[in-house]
PDB file of C-alpha atoms and ligand atoms in Angstrom:
ATOM      1  CA  UNK K   1      80.420 -92.226 188.798  1.00  0.00           C
ATOM      2  CA  UNK K   2      80.136 -95.719 189.276  1.00  0.00           C
ATOM      3  CA  UNK K   3      77.663 -96.445 192.036  1.00  0.00           C
ATOM      4  CA  UNK K   4      78.524 -98.637 194.768  1.00  0.00           C
ATOM      5  CA  UNK K   5      76.098-101.414 195.573  1.00  0.00           C
ATOM      6  CA  UNK K   6      74.949 -99.730 198.966  1.00  0.00           C
ATOM      7  CA  UNK K   7      74.526 -96.476 196.894  1.00  0.00           C
ATOM      8  CA  UNK K   8      72.498 -98.448 194.531  1.00  0.00           C
ATOM      9  CA  UNK K   9      70.236-100.295 196.859  1.00  0.00           C
ATOM     10  CA  UNK K  10      69.399 -97.056 198.680  1.00  0.00           C
ATOM     11  CA  UNK K  11      68.255 -95.754 195.004  1.00  0.00           C
ATOM     12  CA  UNK K  12      66.286 -98.827 194.687  1.00  0.00           C
ATOM     13  CA  UNK K  13      64.627 -98.417 198.182  1.00  0.00           C
ATOM     14  CA  UNK K  14      64.044 -94.955 197.563  1.00  0.00           C
ATOM     15  CA  UNK K  15      62.479 -95.693 194.011  1.00  0.00           C
ATOM     16  CA  UNK K  16      60.654 -98.515 195.630  1.00  0.00           C
ATOM     17  CA  UNK K  17      58.815 -96.269 198.156  1.00  0.00           C
ATOM     18  CA  UNK K  18      58.102 -93.802 195.918  1.00  0.00           C
ATOM     19  CA  UNK K  19      56.428 -95.546 193.006  1.00  0.00           C
ATOM     20  CA  UNK K  20      59.129 -94.980 190.782  1.00  0.00           C
ATOM     21  CA  UNK K  21      61.902 -97.544 189.048  1.00  0.00           C
ATOM     22  CA  UNK K  22      65.230 -97.878 188.087  1.00  0.00           C
ATOM     23  CA  UNK K  23      65.912 -98.870 184.740  1.00  0.00           C
ATOM     24  CA  UNK K  24      68.459-101.834 183.876  1.00  0.00           C
ATOM     25  CA  UNK K  25      69.445-100.916 180.140  1.00  0.00           C
ATOM     26  CA  UNK K  26      71.067-104.038 178.084  1.00  0.00           C
ATOM     27  CA  UNK K  27      74.673-103.349 176.593  1.00  0.00           C
ATOM     28  CA  UNK K  28      76.335-105.380 174.170  1.00  0.00           C
ATOM     29  CA  UNK K  29      79.005-103.071 172.646  1.00  0.00           C
ATOM     30  CA  UNK K  30      81.066 -99.875 173.036  1.00  0.00           C
ATOM     31  CA  UNK K  31      78.119 -97.890 171.292  1.00  0.00           C
ATOM     32  CA  UNK K  32      75.192 -99.148 173.545  1.00  0.00           C
ATOM     33  CA  UNK K  33      77.440 -98.251 176.604  1.00  0.00           C
ATOM     34  CA  UNK K  34      77.845 -95.192 175.635  1.00  0.00           C
ATOM     35  CA  UNK K  35      74.313 -94.561 174.549  1.00  0.00           C
ATOM     36  CA  UNK K  36      73.175 -95.745 178.034  1.00  0.00           C
ATOM     37  CA  UNK K  37      75.523 -93.484 179.703  1.00  0.00           C
ATOM     38  CA  UNK K  38      74.706 -90.594 177.537  1.00  0.00           C
ATOM     39  CA  UNK K  39      71.009 -91.080 178.505  1.00  0.00           C
ATOM     40  CA  UNK K  40      72.122 -91.240 182.298  1.00  0.00           C
ATOM     41  CA  UNK K  41      73.989 -87.772 181.680  1.00  0.00           C
ATOM     42  CA  UNK K  42      71.231 -86.177 180.025  1.00  0.00           C
ATOM     43  CA  UNK K  43      68.771 -87.066 182.851  1.00  0.00           C
ATOM     44  CA  UNK K  44      70.991 -86.579 185.969  1.00  0.00           C
ATOM     45  CA  UNK K  45      68.847 -86.651 188.682  1.00  0.00           C
ATOM     46  CA  UNK K  46      67.975 -90.463 187.691  1.00  0.00           C
ATOM     47  CA  UNK K  47      70.589 -93.367 188.557  1.00  0.00           C
ATOM     48  CA  UNK K  48      70.566 -96.047 185.899  1.00  0.00           C
ATOM     49  CA  UNK K  49      72.256 -99.438 185.863  1.00  0.00           C
ATOM     50  CA  UNK K  50      74.461-100.676 182.578  1.00  0.00           C
ATOM     51  CA  UNK K  51      73.300-104.535 182.337  1.00  0.00           C
ATOM     52  CA  UNK K  52      76.688-106.005 181.158  1.00  0.00           C
ATOM     53  CA  UNK K  53      75.605-109.227 181.661  1.00  0.00           C
ATOM     54  CA  UNK K  54      75.682-112.968 180.771  1.00  0.00           C
ATOM     55  CA  UNK K  55      74.198-112.817 177.118  1.00  0.00           C
ATOM     56  CA  UNK K  56      76.001-109.907 175.821  1.00  0.00           C
ATOM     57  CA  UNK K  57      78.972-111.575 177.394  1.00  0.00           C
ATOM     58  CA  UNK K  58      78.833-114.099 174.460  1.00  0.00           C
ATOM     59  CA  UNK K  59      78.843-111.509 171.867  1.00  0.00           C
ATOM     60  CA  UNK K  60      81.896-109.277 173.437  1.00  0.00           C
ATOM     61  CA  UNK K  61      83.622-111.285 175.666  1.00  0.00           C
ATOM     62  CA  UNK K  62      83.206-111.032 179.366  1.00  0.00           C
ATOM     63  CA  UNK K  63      86.047-109.404 180.478  1.00  0.00           C
ATOM     64  CA  UNK K  64      86.443-106.461 177.302  1.00  0.00           C
ATOM     65  CA  UNK K  65      82.542-105.749 177.842  1.00  0.00           C
ATOM     66  CA  UNK K  66      82.833-105.808 181.634  1.00  0.00           C
ATOM     67  CA  UNK K  67      85.903-103.490 181.726  1.00  0.00           C
ATOM     68  CA  UNK K  68      84.072-101.064 178.968  1.00  0.00           C
ATOM     69  CA  UNK K  69      80.756-100.817 181.316  1.00  0.00           C
ATOM     70  CA  UNK K  70      82.773-100.538 184.353  1.00  0.00           C
ATOM     71  CA  UNK K  71      85.095 -97.599 182.968  1.00  0.00           C
ATOM     72  CA  UNK K  72      82.334 -95.666 181.262  1.00  0.00           C
ATOM     73  CA  UNK K  73      80.288 -95.611 184.514  1.00  0.00           C
ATOM     74  CA  UNK K  74      83.351 -94.327 186.352  1.00  0.00           C
ATOM     75  CA  UNK K  75      84.051 -91.860 183.840  1.00  0.00           C
ATOM     76  CA  UNK K  76      80.383 -90.617 183.840  1.00  0.00           C
ATOM     77  CA  UNK K  77      79.324 -87.262 185.906  1.00  0.00           C
ATOM     78  CA  UNK K  78      76.486 -89.061 186.937  1.00  0.00           C
ATOM     79  CA  UNK K  79      75.344 -91.905 189.071  1.00  0.00           C
ATOM     80  CA  UNK K  80      75.951 -95.366 186.964  1.00  0.00           C
ATOM     81  CA  UNK K  81      75.755 -98.761 188.319  1.00  0.00           C
ATOM     82  CA  UNK K  82      76.936-101.911 186.634  1.00  0.00           C
ATOM     83  CA  UNK K  83      74.733-104.881 186.733  1.00  0.00           C
ATOM     84  CA  UNK K  84      75.238-108.607 185.800  1.00  0.00           C
ATOM     85  CA  UNK K  85      71.843-109.490 184.192  1.00  0.00           C
ATOM     86  CA  UNK K  86      70.732-113.411 183.862  1.00  0.00           C
ATOM     87  CA  UNK K  87      73.627-115.322 185.219  1.00  0.00           C
ATOM     88  CA  UNK K  88      73.224-118.879 186.177  1.00  0.00           C
ATOM     89  CA  UNK K  89      76.939-119.187 186.864  1.00  0.00           C
ATOM     90  CA  UNK K  90      78.742-118.614 190.450  1.00  0.00           C
ATOM     91  CA  UNK K  91      82.141-118.254 188.912  1.00  0.00           C
ATOM     92  CA  UNK K  92      80.718-115.700 186.251  1.00  0.00           C
ATOM     93  CA  UNK K  93      79.262-113.897 189.528  1.00  0.00           C
ATOM     94  CA  UNK K  94      82.238-113.973 191.466  1.00  0.00           C
ATOM     95  CA  UNK K  95      84.438-112.586 188.511  1.00  0.00           C
ATOM     96  CA  UNK K  96      82.027-109.514 187.894  1.00  0.00           C
ATOM     97  CA  UNK K  97      81.926-108.916 191.805  1.00  0.00           C
ATOM     98  CA  UNK K  98      85.853-108.734 191.909  1.00  0.00           C
ATOM     99  CA  UNK K  99      85.947-106.639 188.863  1.00  0.00           C
ATOM    100  CA  UNK K 100      83.567-104.153 190.922  1.00  0.00           C
ATOM    101  CA  UNK K 101      79.937-104.600 189.547  1.00  0.00           C
ATOM    102  CA  UNK K 102      77.362-102.836 191.688  1.00  0.00           C
ATOM    103  CA  UNK K 103      74.904-105.613 191.712  1.00  0.00           C
ATOM    104  CA  UNK K 104      74.268-109.226 190.444  1.00  0.00           C
ATOM    105  CA  UNK K 105      71.549-111.513 188.889  1.00  0.00           C
ATOM    106  CA  UNK K 106      71.779-114.917 189.946  1.00  0.00           C
ATOM    107  CA  UNK K 107      69.136-116.713 187.542  1.00  0.00           C
ATOM    108  CA  UNK K 108      67.762-119.827 189.011  1.00  0.00           C
ATOM    109  CA  UNK K 109      64.265-119.746 187.478  1.00  0.00           C
ATOM    110  CA  UNK K 110      64.862-122.741 185.556  1.00  0.00           C
ATOM    111  CA  UNK K 111      65.888-124.851 188.319  1.00  0.00           C
ATOM    112  CA  UNK K 112      63.276-126.765 190.977  1.00  0.00           C
ATOM    113  CA  UNK K 113      62.453-124.330 194.149  1.00  0.00           C
ATOM    114  CA  UNK K 114      64.534-125.798 196.682  1.00  0.00           C
ATOM    115  CA  UNK K 115      67.574-125.636 194.020  1.00  0.00           C
ATOM    116  CA  UNK K 116      66.859-121.944 193.013  1.00  0.00           C
ATOM    117  CA  UNK K 117      66.879-121.077 196.897  1.00  0.00           C
ATOM    118  CA  UNK K 118      70.305-123.121 197.604  1.00  0.00           C
ATOM    119  CA  UNK K 119      71.787-121.407 194.266  1.00  0.00           C
ATOM    120  CA  UNK K 120      70.630-117.914 195.275  1.00  0.00           C
ATOM    121  CA  UNK K 121      71.684-118.028 198.739  1.00  0.00           C
ATOM    122  CA  UNK K 122      75.182-118.927 197.515  1.00  0.00           C
ATOM    123  CA  UNK K 123      75.216-115.675 195.536  1.00  0.00           C
ATOM    124  CA  UNK K 124      73.858-113.693 198.250  1.00  0.00           C
ATOM    125  CA  UNK K 125      76.701-115.063 200.577  1.00  0.00           C
ATOM    126  CA  UNK K 126      79.543-114.394 197.741  1.00  0.00           C
ATOM    127  CA  UNK K 127      77.870-110.830 197.042  1.00  0.00           C
ATOM    128  CA  UNK K 128      78.190-109.846 200.792  1.00  0.00           C
ATOM    129  CA  UNK K 129      81.916-109.944 200.679  1.00  0.00           C
ATOM    130  CA  UNK K 130      81.749-106.982 197.897  1.00  0.00           C
ATOM    131  CA  UNK K 131      79.142-104.904 199.399  1.00  0.00           C
ATOM    132  CA  UNK K 132      77.171-105.737 196.000  1.00  0.00           C
ATOM    133  CA  UNK K 133      73.309-106.594 196.145  1.00  0.00           C
ATOM    134  CA  UNK K 134      71.575-109.293 194.200  1.00  0.00           C
ATOM    135  CA  UNK K 135      68.750-109.791 192.516  1.00  0.00           C
ATOM    136  CA  UNK K 136      66.879-113.481 191.743  1.00  0.00           C
ATOM    137  CA  UNK K 137      64.021-114.878 189.732  1.00  0.00           C
ATOM    138  CA  UNK K 138      60.873-116.776 190.506  1.00  0.00           C
ATOM    139  CA  UNK K 139      58.745-118.030 187.563  1.00  0.00           C
ATOM    140  CA  UNK K 140      59.607-118.017 183.891  1.00  0.00           C
ATOM    141  CA  UNK K 141      59.362-115.708 181.326  1.00  0.00           C
ATOM    142  CA  UNK K 142      58.405-116.670 177.880  1.00  0.00           C
ATOM    143  CA  UNK K 143      60.656-115.046 174.809  1.00  0.00           C
ATOM    144  CA  UNK K 144      64.169-114.407 174.481  1.00  0.00           C
ATOM    145  CA  UNK K 145      66.940-112.391 175.766  1.00  0.00           C
ATOM    146  CA  UNK K 146      68.500-111.438 172.561  1.00  0.00           C
ATOM    147  CA  UNK K 147      65.986-111.443 169.734  1.00  0.00           C
ATOM    148  CA  UNK K 148      62.396-110.635 169.706  1.00  0.00           C
ATOM    149  CA  UNK K 149      60.535-113.988 168.823  1.00  0.00           C
ATOM    150  CA  UNK K 150      57.085-112.158 168.783  1.00  0.00           C
ATOM    151  CA  UNK K 151      56.567-114.774 171.804  1.00  0.00           C
ATOM    152  CA  UNK K 152      52.951-115.414 172.735  1.00  0.00           C
ATOM    153  CA  UNK K 153      52.035-113.230 175.828  1.00  0.00           C
ATOM    154  CA  UNK K 154      51.173-116.645 177.615  1.00  0.00           C
ATOM    155  CA  UNK K 155      53.395-117.037 180.644  1.00  0.00           C
ATOM    156  CA  UNK K 156      53.497-120.502 181.441  1.00  0.00           C
ATOM    157  CA  UNK K 157      55.416-120.423 185.186  1.00  0.00           C
ATOM    158  CA  UNK K 158      53.864-117.235 186.919  1.00  0.00           C
ATOM    159  CA  UNK K 159      55.436-116.332 190.458  1.00  0.00           C
ATOM    160  CA  UNK K 160      53.237-117.864 193.298  1.00  0.00           C
ATOM    161  CA  UNK K 161      52.919-115.179 196.066  1.00  0.00           C
ATOM    162  CA  UNK K 162      53.586-117.331 198.776  1.00  0.00           C
ATOM    163  CA  UNK K 163      56.632-118.808 197.560  1.00  0.00           C
ATOM    164  CA  UNK K 164      57.824-115.556 196.594  1.00  0.00           C
ATOM    165  CA  UNK K 165      57.721-114.900 200.360  1.00  0.00           C
ATOM    166  CA  UNK K 166      59.416-118.051 201.463  1.00  0.00           C
ATOM    167  CA  UNK K 167      61.920-117.646 198.754  1.00  0.00           C
ATOM    168  CA  UNK K 168      63.164-113.773 199.741  1.00  0.00           C
ATOM    169  CA  UNK K 169      62.850-115.039 203.442  1.00  0.00           C
ATOM    170  CA  UNK K 170      65.200-118.142 203.025  1.00  0.00           C
ATOM    171  CA  UNK K 171      67.546-116.329 200.286  1.00  0.00           C
ATOM    172  CA  UNK K 172      67.896-112.764 201.872  1.00  0.00           C
ATOM    173  CA  UNK K 173      67.821-111.310 198.383  1.00  0.00           C
ATOM    174  CA  UNK K 174      67.726-107.889 197.737  1.00  0.00           C
ATOM    175  CA  UNK K 175      65.225-107.720 194.821  1.00  0.00           C
ATOM    176  CA  UNK K 176      63.133-110.320 193.226  1.00  0.00           C
ATOM    177  CA  UNK K 177      62.396-110.706 189.412  1.00  0.00           C
ATOM    178  CA  UNK K 178      58.601-112.150 188.780  1.00  0.00           C
ATOM    179  CA  UNK K 179      56.785-113.735 186.009  1.00  0.00           C
ATOM    180  CA  UNK K 180      53.390-111.888 185.858  1.00  0.00           C
ATOM    181  CA  UNK K 181      52.866-112.083 182.520  1.00  0.00           C
ATOM    182  CA  UNK K 182      55.827-109.802 181.069  1.00  0.00           C
ATOM    183  CA  UNK K 183      57.344-111.214 178.157  1.00  0.00           C
ATOM    184  CA  UNK K 184      61.156-110.802 177.036  1.00  0.00           C
ATOM    185  CA  UNK K 185      61.149-109.169 173.577  1.00  0.00           C
ATOM    186  CA  UNK K 186      57.884-107.708 171.705  1.00  0.00           C
ATOM    187  CA  UNK K 187      54.843-109.748 171.606  1.00  0.00           C
ATOM    188  CA  UNK K 188      52.540-110.282 168.523  1.00  0.00           C
ATOM    189  CA  UNK K 189      49.581-109.098 170.887  1.00  0.00           C
ATOM    190  CA  UNK K 190      49.804-106.283 173.912  1.00  0.00           C
ATOM    191  CA  UNK K 191      50.905-107.986 176.969  1.00  0.00           C
ATOM    192  CA  UNK K 192      48.482-107.555 179.996  1.00  0.00           C
ATOM    193  CA  UNK K 193      50.259-107.943 183.297  1.00  0.00           C
ATOM    194  CA  UNK K 194      48.513-110.022 186.034  1.00  0.00           C
ATOM    195  CA  UNK K 195      48.537-106.865 188.459  1.00  0.00           C
ATOM    196  CA  UNK K 196      46.343-108.485 191.073  1.00  0.00           C
ATOM    197  CA  UNK K 197      49.278-111.020 191.318  1.00  0.00           C
ATOM    198  CA  UNK K 198      51.731-108.391 191.366  1.00  0.00           C
ATOM    199  CA  UNK K 199      50.074-106.751 194.126  1.00  0.00           C
ATOM    200  CA  UNK K 200      49.966-110.069 196.097  1.00  0.00           C
ATOM    201  CA  UNK K 201      53.540-110.793 195.492  1.00  0.00           C
ATOM    202  CA  UNK K 202      54.335-107.458 196.753  1.00  0.00           C
ATOM    203  CA  UNK K 203      52.283-107.546 199.914  1.00  0.00           C
ATOM    204  CA  UNK K 204      53.474-110.865 200.760  1.00  0.00           C
ATOM    205  CA  UNK K 205      57.354-110.168 200.931  1.00  0.00           C
ATOM    206  CA  UNK K 206      59.514-106.843 201.759  1.00  0.00           C
ATOM    207  CA  UNK K 207      61.811-106.600 198.786  1.00  0.00           C
ATOM    208  CA  UNK K 208      61.557-104.731 195.509  1.00  0.00           C
ATOM    209  CA  UNK K 209      60.366-106.299 192.727  1.00  0.00           C
ATOM    210  CA  UNK K 210      61.899-106.323 189.167  1.00  0.00           C
ATOM    211  CA  UNK K 211      59.955-106.374 185.972  1.00  0.00           C
ATOM    212  CA  UNK K 212      61.858-108.166 183.167  1.00  0.00           C
ATOM    213  CA  UNK K 213      60.599-107.590 179.429  1.00  0.00           C
ATOM    214  CA  UNK K 214      59.610-104.031 179.771  1.00  0.00           C
ATOM    215  CA  UNK K 215      60.195-103.235 176.132  1.00  0.00           C
ATOM    216  CA  UNK K 216      56.703-102.835 174.234  1.00  0.00           C
ATOM    217  CA  UNK K 217      54.956-102.794 177.461  1.00  0.00           C
ATOM    218  CA  UNK K 218      51.982-100.153 177.091  1.00  0.00           C
ATOM    219  CA  UNK K 219      52.331 -97.295 179.647  1.00  0.00           C
ATOM    220  CA  UNK K 220      49.333 -97.699 181.521  1.00  0.00           C
ATOM    221  CA  UNK K 221      50.577-101.081 182.495  1.00  0.00           C
ATOM    222  CA  UNK K 222      54.180-100.165 183.327  1.00  0.00           C
ATOM    223  CA  UNK K 223      52.729 -97.063 185.586  1.00  0.00           C
ATOM    224  CA  UNK K 224      50.399 -99.705 187.269  1.00  0.00           C
ATOM    225  CA  UNK K 225      53.286-101.943 188.023  1.00  0.00           C
ATOM    226  CA  UNK K 226      55.329 -99.388 189.503  1.00  0.00           C
ATOM    227  CA  UNK K 227      52.435 -98.642 191.962  1.00  0.00           C
ATOM    228  CA  UNK K 228      52.378-102.603 192.861  1.00  0.00           C
ATOM    229  CA  UNK K 229      56.205-103.085 194.101  1.00  0.00           C
ATOM    230  CA  UNK K 230      58.020-102.940 190.847  1.00  0.00           C
ATOM    231  CA  UNK K 231      61.210-100.599 191.239  1.00  0.00           C
ATOM    232  CA  UNK K 232      63.290-101.921 188.603  1.00  0.00           C
ATOM    233  CA  UNK K 233      62.755-102.557 185.113  1.00  0.00           C
ATOM    234  CA  UNK K 234      64.808-104.263 182.545  1.00  0.00           C
ATOM    235  CA  UNK K 235      65.082-102.942 179.108  1.00  0.00           C
ATOM    236  CA  UNK K 236      66.554-104.570 175.876  1.00  0.00           C
ATOM    237  CA  UNK K 237      64.638-104.983 172.832  1.00  0.00           C
ATOM    238  CA  UNK K 238      63.265-101.412 172.790  1.00  0.00           C
ATOM    239  CA  UNK K 239      66.888-100.390 172.635  1.00  0.00           C
ATOM    240  CA  UNK K 240      68.174-102.717 169.960  1.00  0.00           C
ATOM    241  CA  UNK K 241      64.927-101.538 167.767  1.00  0.00           C
ATOM    242  CA  UNK K 242      66.201 -97.999 168.037  1.00  0.00           C
ATOM    243  CA  UNK K 243      69.579 -98.946 167.120  1.00  0.00           C
ATOM    244  CA  UNK K 244      68.499-101.143 163.864  1.00  0.00           C
ATOM    245  CA  UNK K 245      65.721 -98.484 163.004  1.00  0.00           C
ATOM    246  CA  UNK K 246      68.676 -95.800 162.820  1.00  0.00           C
ATOM    247  CA  UNK K 247      71.095 -97.498 161.176  1.00  0.00           C
ATOM    248  CA  UNK K 248      68.806 -98.870 158.751  1.00  0.00           C
ATOM    249  CA  UNK K 249      67.662 -95.318 157.885  1.00  0.00           C
ATOM    250  CA  UNK K 250      71.316 -94.125 157.820  1.00  0.00           C
ATOM    251  CA  UNK K 251      72.740 -97.034 155.541  1.00  0.00           C
ATOM    252  CA  UNK K 252      71.487 -95.543 152.131  1.00  0.00           C
ATOM    253  CA  UNK K 253      73.427 -92.077 152.847  1.00  0.00           C
ATOM    254  CA  UNK K 254      76.867 -93.763 154.034  1.00  0.00           C
ATOM    255  CA  UNK K 255      79.170 -93.588 151.525  1.00  0.00           C
ATOM    256  CA  UNK K 256      79.231 -97.101 150.125  1.00  0.00           C
ATOM    257  CA  UNK K 257      82.135 -99.444 151.105  1.00  0.00           C
ATOM    258  CA  UNK K 258      83.659 -97.271 153.562  1.00  0.00           C
ATOM    259  CA  UNK K 259      81.687 -95.005 156.032  1.00  0.00           C
ATOM    260  CA  UNK K 260      80.809 -97.332 159.069  1.00  0.00           C
ATOM    261  CA  UNK K 261      81.539 -94.533 161.921  1.00  0.00           C
ATOM    262  CA  UNK K 262      78.082 -92.521 160.458  1.00  0.00           C
ATOM    263  CA  UNK K 263      76.055 -95.748 160.919  1.00  0.00           C
ATOM    264  CA  UNK K 264      77.452 -96.648 164.577  1.00  0.00           C
ATOM    265  CA  UNK K 265      76.953 -93.109 165.496  1.00  0.00           C
ATOM    266  CA  UNK K 266      73.237 -93.303 164.278  1.00  0.00           C
ATOM    267  CA  UNK K 267      72.612 -96.100 166.212  1.00  0.00           C
ATOM    268  CA  UNK K 268      74.057 -94.821 169.327  1.00  0.00           C
ATOM    269  CA  UNK K 269      72.008 -91.536 169.260  1.00  0.00           C
ATOM    270  CA  UNK K 270      69.113 -93.457 168.628  1.00  0.00           C
ATOM    271  CA  UNK K 271      69.745 -95.875 171.633  1.00  0.00           C
ATOM    272  CA  UNK K 272      70.450 -92.870 173.638  1.00  0.00           C
ATOM    273  CA  UNK K 273      67.007 -90.866 172.856  1.00  0.00           C
ATOM    274  CA  UNK K 274      65.138 -94.526 173.595  1.00  0.00           C
ATOM    275  CA  UNK K 275      66.748 -94.703 177.088  1.00  0.00           C
ATOM    276  CA  UNK K 276      66.323 -90.948 177.922  1.00  0.00           C
ATOM    277  CA  UNK K 277      62.532 -91.618 176.834  1.00  0.00           C
ATOM    278  CA  UNK K 278      62.327 -94.505 179.455  1.00  0.00           C
ATOM    279  CA  UNK K 279      64.414 -92.839 182.022  1.00  0.00           C
ATOM    280  CA  UNK K 280      61.861 -90.068 181.938  1.00  0.00           C
ATOM    281  CA  UNK K 281      58.717 -92.315 181.985  1.00  0.00           C
ATOM    282  CA  UNK K 282      60.291 -94.142 185.340  1.00  0.00           C
ATOM    283  CA  UNK K 283      60.686 -90.796 187.033  1.00  0.00           C
TER     284      UNK K 283
HETATM  285  P1  13P F   1      63.253-106.781 176.825  1.00  0.00           P
HETATM  286  O1  13P F   1      63.838-107.189 175.680  1.00  0.00           O
HETATM  287  O2  13P F   1      61.780-107.252 176.716  1.00  0.00           O
HETATM  288  O3  13P F   1      63.474-105.197 177.059  1.00  0.00           O
HETATM  289  O4  13P F   1      63.612-107.591 178.240  1.00  0.00           O
HETATM  290  C1  13P F   1      64.797-107.152 178.824  1.00  0.00           C
HETATM  291  C2  13P F   1      65.274-107.957 180.008  1.00  0.00           C
HETATM  292  O5  13P F   1      64.284-108.324 180.708  1.00  0.00           O
HETATM  293  C3  13P F   1      66.647-108.403 180.167  1.00  0.00           C
HETATM  294  O6  13P F   1      66.869-108.683 181.380  1.00  0.00           O
END
């Protein structure tokens, strides 16, 4: 069933209060949407979010991917939300809210502080009309959302705790994505989160924190983040890698020139397994 905004926010709050996190899994196409839902159904007690967002829209088209994710969530036997990841565009946000998204992320992290606040406030105003909740971002992550560039693990613009408190108070956002050493995609050297900074950010403001770039994060770091206010984690590269490795292994077995279904299925099953593992890690 498709989670409503208030239901998902309740799950987010519960996760926040019990040092757990909601997973937000990025989906690009039919197979990844199916895999995320299958993983949710294999772990029925844990709600998940399909992140059918801005960047995957460039691949699949906004309306087809939006519909696909919403229909799959509605048809599911378990609680699945649909979240707009990394949107910089208020029109896109309105379109997703109108379609029935559970939650949206307004990403003004590239803007000066005051402009980020103004943009985020407008997204919060729009989302309120639809009962959806809003995630915003303060600070900047290295790396790329769609390809793993083995980016350096050095974050140039970490989130400042005092600014985070001011930002949350002025925007009324429901969740805040932070830059504390986390990186989009895999990194050449293991990521080390600035856990003291994370604690300070969490103590300074009342909303759950979101950790983007969770792929490849060593498990102790992830667990430490969950005890410091992180209640949603975003995962993409880990699922892409599972998909590609399975496809690579399946290709030599497929009937040359004609068998594509076995390839897609192998990729989908591998993503299901990877997403299931992450759901269990967060429980
Ligand atoms: P990873 O690709 O590192 O998992 O990051 C995903 C993400 O943060 C999507 O918003």
